């Protein structure tokens, strides 16, 4: 799926939102590793992100060609600052109306409106792809992300107790959230 938009951030910098292509593989992996290190709110530990650049290239080329998934990069002054996208929840007919959402913006770019712009782009793309629901899990203490999702109309529909187990042995609950599209 194709997406391209330029916007001016709250601090006056220009941000390009565009569909990730195979050539973005190294930057996408770097963003994922960095954002996985910066907070405890991502699914994976940074050292679990073991895809090679070549594997990521193949993955991104497939996503770019697909009509049911997208990854949008946010590029600020030539630097990939974050990424957001969705994938189908599953291939079964009964859940083809549902897509899973994910987003990660590097800490030094927080609070500039990138998350808001990227989520708006993903919501548009998900509607265009024919999805009816966009869903996600979020750590209950991740107030910034929850505020972002609620701003777009995501509702909390459940709680997954102890959904994340960390290496130090403690657990965190996850809110289950969805946006009717
Ligand atoms: C969550 C995340 C995507 C937000 O990105 P961002 O670029 O900072 O988002 P924005 O600048 O558009 O701000 C979005 C909203 O966050 C909220 N927010 C901003 N600063 C906040 C703060 N200090 N505390 C709580 N909420 C805050 C506001 O509601 C803001 O919207 P508003 O400016 O219209 O009021 C980003 O922090 C991130 O990637 N975090 C790490 C990875 C992560 O947690 N991913 C989500 C996993 S479910």
PDB file of C-alpha atoms and ligand atoms in Angstrom:
ATOM      1  CA  UNK A   1       0.000   0.000   0.000  1.00  0.00           C
ATOM      2  CA  UNK A   2       1.290   3.452  -0.896  1.00  0.00           C
ATOM      3  CA  UNK A   3       1.323   6.389   1.491  1.00  0.00           C
ATOM      4  CA  UNK A   4       3.171   9.696   1.210  1.00  0.00           C
ATOM      5  CA  UNK A   5       2.609  12.949   3.057  1.00  0.00           C
ATOM      6  CA  UNK A   6       4.775  15.838   4.207  1.00  0.00           C
ATOM      7  CA  UNK A   7       3.851  17.799   7.293  1.00  0.00           C
ATOM      8  CA  UNK A   8       5.283  20.475   9.537  1.00  0.00           C
ATOM      9  CA  UNK A   9       5.840  19.352  13.122  1.00  0.00           C
ATOM     10  CA  UNK A  10       5.021  21.434  16.182  1.00  0.00           C
ATOM     11  CA  UNK A  11       8.670  22.674  16.291  1.00  0.00           C
ATOM     12  CA  UNK A  12       8.631  23.707  12.607  1.00  0.00           C
ATOM     13  CA  UNK A  13      10.658  20.740  11.279  1.00  0.00           C
ATOM     14  CA  UNK A  14       9.390  18.898   8.212  1.00  0.00           C
ATOM     15  CA  UNK A  15       8.355  15.288   8.629  1.00  0.00           C
ATOM     16  CA  UNK A  16       7.804  12.897   5.733  1.00  0.00           C
ATOM     17  CA  UNK A  17       5.430  10.018   6.327  1.00  0.00           C
ATOM     18  CA  UNK A  18       5.919   7.345   3.688  1.00  0.00           C
ATOM     19  CA  UNK A  19       5.438   3.669   3.108  1.00  0.00           C
ATOM     20  CA  UNK A  20       8.573   1.784   4.127  1.00  0.00           C
ATOM     21  CA  UNK A  21      10.339   0.107   1.224  1.00  0.00           C
ATOM     22  CA  UNK A  22      13.071  -2.534   1.126  1.00  0.00           C
ATOM     23  CA  UNK A  23      15.695   0.209   1.062  1.00  0.00           C
ATOM     24  CA  UNK A  24      14.557   1.343   4.527  1.00  0.00           C
ATOM     25  CA  UNK A  25      15.448  -2.043   6.047  1.00  0.00           C
ATOM     26  CA  UNK A  26      18.547  -0.908   7.986  1.00  0.00           C
ATOM     27  CA  UNK A  27      16.807   2.197   9.359  1.00  0.00           C
ATOM     28  CA  UNK A  28      13.643   0.293  10.292  1.00  0.00           C
ATOM     29  CA  UNK A  29      15.689  -2.308  12.197  1.00  0.00           C
ATOM     30  CA  UNK A  30      17.710   0.434  13.919  1.00  0.00           C
ATOM     31  CA  UNK A  31      14.482   2.186  14.962  1.00  0.00           C
ATOM     32  CA  UNK A  32      13.003  -1.038  16.306  1.00  0.00           C
ATOM     33  CA  UNK A  33      16.139  -1.896  18.315  1.00  0.00           C
ATOM     34  CA  UNK A  34      16.485   1.626  19.684  1.00  0.00           C
ATOM     35  CA  UNK A  35      12.836   2.018  20.667  1.00  0.00           C
ATOM     36  CA  UNK A  36      12.871  -1.452  22.237  1.00  0.00           C
ATOM     37  CA  UNK A  37      15.824  -0.344  24.395  1.00  0.00           C
ATOM     38  CA  UNK A  38      14.389   3.019  25.364  1.00  0.00           C
ATOM     39  CA  UNK A  39      11.270   1.825  27.211  1.00  0.00           C
ATOM     40  CA  UNK A  40       9.796  -1.365  28.644  1.00  0.00           C
ATOM     41  CA  UNK A  41       6.642  -0.843  26.591  1.00  0.00           C
ATOM     42  CA  UNK A  42       7.573  -2.703  23.433  1.00  0.00           C
ATOM     43  CA  UNK A  43       6.842  -6.387  22.861  1.00  0.00           C
ATOM     44  CA  UNK A  44      10.429  -7.505  22.402  1.00  0.00           C
ATOM     45  CA  UNK A  45      13.723  -6.901  24.155  1.00  0.00           C
ATOM     46  CA  UNK A  46      16.194  -5.272  21.764  1.00  0.00           C
ATOM     47  CA  UNK A  47      18.368  -8.414  21.704  1.00  0.00           C
ATOM     48  CA  UNK A  48      15.393 -10.442  20.455  1.00  0.00           C
ATOM     49  CA  UNK A  49      15.318  -8.410  17.238  1.00  0.00           C
ATOM     50  CA  UNK A  50      17.573 -10.749  15.333  1.00  0.00           C
ATOM     51  CA  UNK A  51      16.384 -10.296  11.729  1.00  0.00           C
ATOM     52  CA  UNK A  52      19.229  -9.557   9.343  1.00  0.00           C
ATOM     53  CA  UNK A  53      19.028  -6.534   7.091  1.00  0.00           C
ATOM     54  CA  UNK A  54      18.444  -8.862   4.139  1.00  0.00           C
ATOM     55  CA  UNK A  55      15.542 -10.617   5.916  1.00  0.00           C
ATOM     56  CA  UNK A  56      14.075  -7.230   6.779  1.00  0.00           C
ATOM     57  CA  UNK A  57      14.398  -6.132   3.136  1.00  0.00           C
ATOM     58  CA  UNK A  58      12.406  -9.181   2.047  1.00  0.00           C
ATOM     59  CA  UNK A  59       9.803  -8.562   4.765  1.00  0.00           C
ATOM     60  CA  UNK A  60       9.386  -4.879   3.849  1.00  0.00           C
ATOM     61  CA  UNK A  61       9.152  -5.639   0.134  1.00  0.00           C
ATOM     62  CA  UNK A  62       6.323  -8.063   0.936  1.00  0.00           C
ATOM     63  CA  UNK A  63       4.507  -5.549   3.129  1.00  0.00           C
ATOM     64  CA  UNK A  64       4.873  -2.851   0.464  1.00  0.00           C
ATOM     65  CA  UNK A  65       3.270  -5.130  -2.147  1.00  0.00           C
ATOM     66  CA  UNK A  66       0.475  -6.322   0.120  1.00  0.00           C
ATOM     67  CA  UNK A  67      -2.997  -4.830   0.222  1.00  0.00           C
ATOM     68  CA  UNK A  68      -3.718  -5.830   3.837  1.00  0.00           C
ATOM     69  CA  UNK A  69      -0.661  -4.514   5.708  1.00  0.00           C
ATOM     70  CA  UNK A  70       1.381  -1.339   5.834  1.00  0.00           C
ATOM     71  CA  UNK A  71       4.426   0.094   7.552  1.00  0.00           C
ATOM     72  CA  UNK A  72       4.737   3.875   7.498  1.00  0.00           C
ATOM     73  CA  UNK A  73       8.069   5.543   8.343  1.00  0.00           C
ATOM     74  CA  UNK A  74       8.342   9.017   9.815  1.00  0.00           C
ATOM     75  CA  UNK A  75      11.466  10.728   8.479  1.00  0.00           C
ATOM     76  CA  UNK A  76      12.671  13.998  10.039  1.00  0.00           C
ATOM     77  CA  UNK A  77      15.620  15.747   8.371  1.00  0.00           C
ATOM     78  CA  UNK A  78      16.592  12.511   6.666  1.00  0.00           C
ATOM     79  CA  UNK A  79      16.473  10.485   9.917  1.00  0.00           C
ATOM     80  CA  UNK A  80      13.941   7.719  10.421  1.00  0.00           C
ATOM     81  CA  UNK A  81      12.402   8.870  13.709  1.00  0.00           C
ATOM     82  CA  UNK A  82       9.660   6.288  14.055  1.00  0.00           C
ATOM     83  CA  UNK A  83       7.383   3.839  12.332  1.00  0.00           C
ATOM     84  CA  UNK A  84       3.784   2.698  12.595  1.00  0.00           C
ATOM     85  CA  UNK A  85       1.683   0.174  10.800  1.00  0.00           C
ATOM     86  CA  UNK A  86      -0.764  -2.685  10.848  1.00  0.00           C
ATOM     87  CA  UNK A  87      -0.929  -6.341   9.960  1.00  0.00           C
ATOM     88  CA  UNK A  88      -3.934  -8.635   9.608  1.00  0.00           C
ATOM     89  CA  UNK A  89      -4.893 -10.327  12.886  1.00  0.00           C
ATOM     90  CA  UNK A  90      -5.209 -13.598  11.001  1.00  0.00           C
ATOM     91  CA  UNK A  91      -6.140 -15.182   7.723  1.00  0.00           C
ATOM     92  CA  UNK A  92      -9.387 -16.842   8.861  1.00  0.00           C
ATOM     93  CA  UNK A  93     -12.447 -15.361   7.189  1.00  0.00           C
ATOM     94  CA  UNK A  94     -14.045 -14.534  10.545  1.00  0.00           C
ATOM     95  CA  UNK A  95     -11.260 -12.188  11.598  1.00  0.00           C
ATOM     96  CA  UNK A  96     -10.392 -10.619   8.262  1.00  0.00           C
ATOM     97  CA  UNK A  97     -12.062  -7.387   9.367  1.00  0.00           C
ATOM     98  CA  UNK A  98      -9.459  -6.919  12.131  1.00  0.00           C
ATOM     99  CA  UNK A  99      -5.958  -5.441  11.943  1.00  0.00           C
ATOM    100  CA  UNK A 100      -3.274  -5.221  14.625  1.00  0.00           C
ATOM    101  CA  UNK A 101      -1.607  -1.848  15.116  1.00  0.00           C
ATOM    102  CA  UNK A 102       1.939  -1.062  16.247  1.00  0.00           C
ATOM    103  CA  UNK A 103       3.912   2.169  16.678  1.00  0.00           C
ATOM    104  CA  UNK A 104       7.342   3.240  17.890  1.00  0.00           C
ATOM    105  CA  UNK A 105       8.839   6.725  17.914  1.00  0.00           C
ATOM    106  CA  UNK A 106      12.375   7.323  19.210  1.00  0.00           C
ATOM    107  CA  UNK A 107      12.417   9.105  22.541  1.00  0.00           C
ATOM    108  CA  UNK A 108      14.254  12.187  21.307  1.00  0.00           C
ATOM    109  CA  UNK A 109      11.380  12.778  18.848  1.00  0.00           C
ATOM    110  CA  UNK A 110       8.552  12.394  21.378  1.00  0.00           C
ATOM    111  CA  UNK A 111       6.045  15.166  21.900  1.00  0.00           C
ATOM    112  CA  UNK A 112       6.473  16.700  18.440  1.00  0.00           C
ATOM    113  CA  UNK A 113       3.275  15.292  16.945  1.00  0.00           C
ATOM    114  CA  UNK A 114       4.877  12.383  15.063  1.00  0.00           C
ATOM    115  CA  UNK A 115       2.827   9.727  16.860  1.00  0.00           C
ATOM    116  CA  UNK A 116      -0.380  11.624  16.128  1.00  0.00           C
ATOM    117  CA  UNK A 117       0.459  12.082  12.434  1.00  0.00           C
ATOM    118  CA  UNK A 118       1.584   8.466  12.022  1.00  0.00           C
ATOM    119  CA  UNK A 119      -1.534   7.095  13.730  1.00  0.00           C
ATOM    120  CA  UNK A 120      -3.776   9.287  11.541  1.00  0.00           C
ATOM    121  CA  UNK A 121      -1.994   7.908   8.461  1.00  0.00           C
ATOM    122  CA  UNK A 122      -2.388   4.322   9.644  1.00  0.00           C
ATOM    123  CA  UNK A 123      -6.088   4.799  10.452  1.00  0.00           C
ATOM    124  CA  UNK A 124      -6.680   6.173   6.924  1.00  0.00           C
ATOM    125  CA  UNK A 125      -4.785   3.297   5.367  1.00  0.00           C
ATOM    126  CA  UNK A 126      -6.629   0.703   7.466  1.00  0.00           C
ATOM    127  CA  UNK A 127      -9.986   2.131   6.345  1.00  0.00           C
ATOM    128  CA  UNK A 128      -8.840   2.082   2.729  1.00  0.00           C
ATOM    129  CA  UNK A 129      -7.767  -1.543   3.144  1.00  0.00           C
ATOM    130  CA  UNK A 130     -11.337  -2.357   4.211  1.00  0.00           C
ATOM    131  CA  UNK A 131     -10.661  -3.147   7.856  1.00  0.00           C
ATOM    132  CA  UNK A 132     -13.417  -2.526  10.414  1.00  0.00           C
ATOM    133  CA  UNK A 133     -11.379  -2.722  13.618  1.00  0.00           C
ATOM    134  CA  UNK A 134      -7.858  -1.647  14.580  1.00  0.00           C
ATOM    135  CA  UNK A 135      -6.602  -3.254  17.772  1.00  0.00           C
ATOM    136  CA  UNK A 136      -3.640  -3.284  20.100  1.00  0.00           C
ATOM    137  CA  UNK A 137      -2.344  -4.216  23.563  1.00  0.00           C
ATOM    138  CA  UNK A 138      -0.674  -1.544  25.671  1.00  0.00           C
ATOM    139  CA  UNK A 139       1.102  -1.682  29.027  1.00  0.00           C
ATOM    140  CA  UNK A 140      -1.247  -0.052  31.552  1.00  0.00           C
ATOM    141  CA  UNK A 141       1.438   2.403  32.733  1.00  0.00           C
ATOM    142  CA  UNK A 142       2.150   3.665  29.183  1.00  0.00           C
ATOM    143  CA  UNK A 143       0.161   6.869  29.681  1.00  0.00           C
ATOM    144  CA  UNK A 144       1.529   8.679  26.639  1.00  0.00           C
ATOM    145  CA  UNK A 145       0.487   5.887  24.263  1.00  0.00           C
ATOM    146  CA  UNK A 146      -2.918   5.442  25.927  1.00  0.00           C
ATOM    147  CA  UNK A 147      -3.573   9.210  25.653  1.00  0.00           C
ATOM    148  CA  UNK A 148      -2.657   9.036  21.958  1.00  0.00           C
ATOM    149  CA  UNK A 149      -4.985   6.102  21.327  1.00  0.00           C
ATOM    150  CA  UNK A 150      -7.883   7.621  23.266  1.00  0.00           C
ATOM    151  CA  UNK A 151      -7.484  10.861  21.296  1.00  0.00           C
ATOM    152  CA  UNK A 152      -8.316   8.830  18.171  1.00  0.00           C
ATOM    153  CA  UNK A 153     -11.299   7.102  19.773  1.00  0.00           C
ATOM    154  CA  UNK A 154      -9.714   3.783  20.761  1.00  0.00           C
ATOM    155  CA  UNK A 155     -11.683   2.177  23.574  1.00  0.00           C
ATOM    156  CA  UNK A 156     -10.426  -0.124  26.308  1.00  0.00           C
ATOM    157  CA  UNK A 157     -12.304  -3.407  25.990  1.00  0.00           C
ATOM    158  CA  UNK A 158     -10.376  -5.564  28.387  1.00  0.00           C
ATOM    159  CA  UNK A 159      -7.428  -6.148  30.634  1.00  0.00           C
ATOM    160  CA  UNK A 160      -4.848  -8.865  30.217  1.00  0.00           C
ATOM    161  CA  UNK A 161      -3.477  -9.452  33.733  1.00  0.00           C
ATOM    162  CA  UNK A 162       0.271 -10.092  33.724  1.00  0.00           C
ATOM    163  CA  UNK A 163       0.448  -9.904  29.922  1.00  0.00           C
ATOM    164  CA  UNK A 164       4.137  -8.944  29.960  1.00  0.00           C
ATOM    165  CA  UNK A 165       6.676 -10.838  32.073  1.00  0.00           C
ATOM    166  CA  UNK A 166      10.012  -9.044  32.370  1.00  0.00           C
ATOM    167  CA  UNK A 167      13.485 -10.501  32.842  1.00  0.00           C
ATOM    168  CA  UNK A 168      13.599  -9.304  36.463  1.00  0.00           C
ATOM    169  CA  UNK A 169      10.536 -11.462  37.126  1.00  0.00           C
ATOM    170  CA  UNK A 170       7.889  -8.766  37.503  1.00  0.00           C
ATOM    171  CA  UNK A 171       4.710  -8.627  35.452  1.00  0.00           C
ATOM    172  CA  UNK A 172       2.731  -5.795  33.890  1.00  0.00           C
ATOM    173  CA  UNK A 173      -0.933  -5.810  32.898  1.00  0.00           C
ATOM    174  CA  UNK A 174      -1.998  -4.841  29.392  1.00  0.00           C
ATOM    175  CA  UNK A 175      -5.082  -2.932  28.291  1.00  0.00           C
ATOM    176  CA  UNK A 176      -6.746  -4.375  25.212  1.00  0.00           C
ATOM    177  CA  UNK A 177      -7.868  -1.491  23.022  1.00  0.00           C
ATOM    178  CA  UNK A 178      -9.682  -1.197  19.724  1.00  0.00           C
ATOM    179  CA  UNK A 179     -10.815   1.471  17.313  1.00  0.00           C
ATOM    180  CA  UNK A 180     -13.974   0.832  15.276  1.00  0.00           C
ATOM    181  CA  UNK A 181     -13.104   2.179  11.816  1.00  0.00           C
TER     182      UNK A 181
HETATM  183  C1  LIG B   1       3.477   6.459  22.317  1.00  0.00           C
HETATM  184  C2  LIG B   1       4.261   7.217  21.236  1.00  0.00           C
HETATM  185  C3  LIG B   1       4.061   6.546  19.890  1.00  0.00           C
HETATM  186  C4  LIG B   1       3.765   8.670  21.165  1.00  0.00           C
HETATM  187  O1  LIG B   1       4.477   9.313  20.125  1.00  0.00           O
HETATM  188  P1  LIG B   1       4.714  10.893  20.098  1.00  0.00           P
HETATM  189  O2  LIG B   1       5.365  11.216  18.811  1.00  0.00           O
HETATM  190  O3  LIG B   1       5.358  11.336  21.344  1.00  0.00           O
HETATM  191  O4  LIG B   1       3.176  11.385  20.057  1.00  0.00           O
HETATM  192  P2  LIG B   1       2.630  12.886  19.928  1.00  0.00           P
HETATM  193  O5  LIG B   1       3.748  13.864  20.051  1.00  0.00           O
HETATM  194  O6  LIG B   1       1.792  12.926  18.723  1.00  0.00           O
HETATM  195  O7  LIG B   1       1.721  12.989  21.239  1.00  0.00           O
HETATM  196  C5  LIG B   1       0.593  12.148  21.336  1.00  0.00           C
HETATM  197  C6  LIG B   1      -0.156  12.377  22.624  1.00  0.00           C
HETATM  198  O8  LIG B   1       0.597  11.889  23.716  1.00  0.00           O
HETATM  199  C7  LIG B   1       0.104  12.554  24.886  1.00  0.00           C
HETATM  200  N1  LIG B   1       1.234  13.076  25.629  1.00  0.00           N
HETATM  201  C8  LIG B   1       2.189  13.911  25.209  1.00  0.00           C
HETATM  202  N2  LIG B   1       3.046  14.135  26.204  1.00  0.00           N
HETATM  203  C9  LIG B   1       2.618  13.419  27.258  1.00  0.00           C
HETATM  204  C10 LIG B   1       3.099  13.212  28.571  1.00  0.00           C
HETATM  205  N3  LIG B   1       4.203  13.797  29.010  1.00  0.00           N
HETATM  206  N4  LIG B   1       2.408  12.373  29.376  1.00  0.00           N
HETATM  207  C11 LIG B   1       1.292  11.752  28.946  1.00  0.00           C
HETATM  208  N5  LIG B   1       0.811  11.909  27.692  1.00  0.00           N
HETATM  209  C12 LIG B   1       1.466  12.730  26.879  1.00  0.00           C
HETATM  210  C13 LIG B   1      -0.786  13.687  24.437  1.00  0.00           C
HETATM  211  O9  LIG B   1      -2.132  13.253  24.550  1.00  0.00           O
HETATM  212  C14 LIG B   1      -0.408  13.808  22.991  1.00  0.00           C
HETATM  213  O10 LIG B   1      -1.426  14.339  22.199  1.00  0.00           O
HETATM  214  P3  LIG B   1      -1.638  15.968  22.185  1.00  0.00           P
HETATM  215  O11 LIG B   1      -0.296  16.560  21.921  1.00  0.00           O
HETATM  216  O12 LIG B   1      -2.603  16.191  21.079  1.00  0.00           O
HETATM  217  O13 LIG B   1      -2.164  16.317  23.528  1.00  0.00           O
HETATM  218  C15 LIG B   1       5.778   7.265  21.609  1.00  0.00           C
HETATM  219  O14 LIG B   1       5.900   7.797  22.902  1.00  0.00           O
HETATM  220  C16 LIG B   1       6.484   5.920  21.543  1.00  0.00           C
HETATM  221  O15 LIG B   1       6.790   5.413  20.485  1.00  0.00           O
HETATM  222  N6  LIG B   1       6.779   5.323  22.729  1.00  0.00           N
HETATM  223  C17 LIG B   1       7.598   4.128  22.808  1.00  0.00           C
HETATM  224  C18 LIG B   1       6.998   2.916  22.153  1.00  0.00           C
HETATM  225  C19 LIG B   1       5.578   2.672  22.590  1.00  0.00           C
HETATM  226  O16 LIG B   1       5.232   2.828  23.745  1.00  0.00           O
HETATM  227  N7  LIG B   1       4.770   2.232  21.632  1.00  0.00           N
HETATM  228  C20 LIG B   1       3.404   1.891  21.879  1.00  0.00           C
HETATM  229  C21 LIG B   1       3.306   0.491  22.348  1.00  0.00           C
HETATM  230  S1  LIG B   1       1.598   0.002  22.568  1.00  0.00           S
END
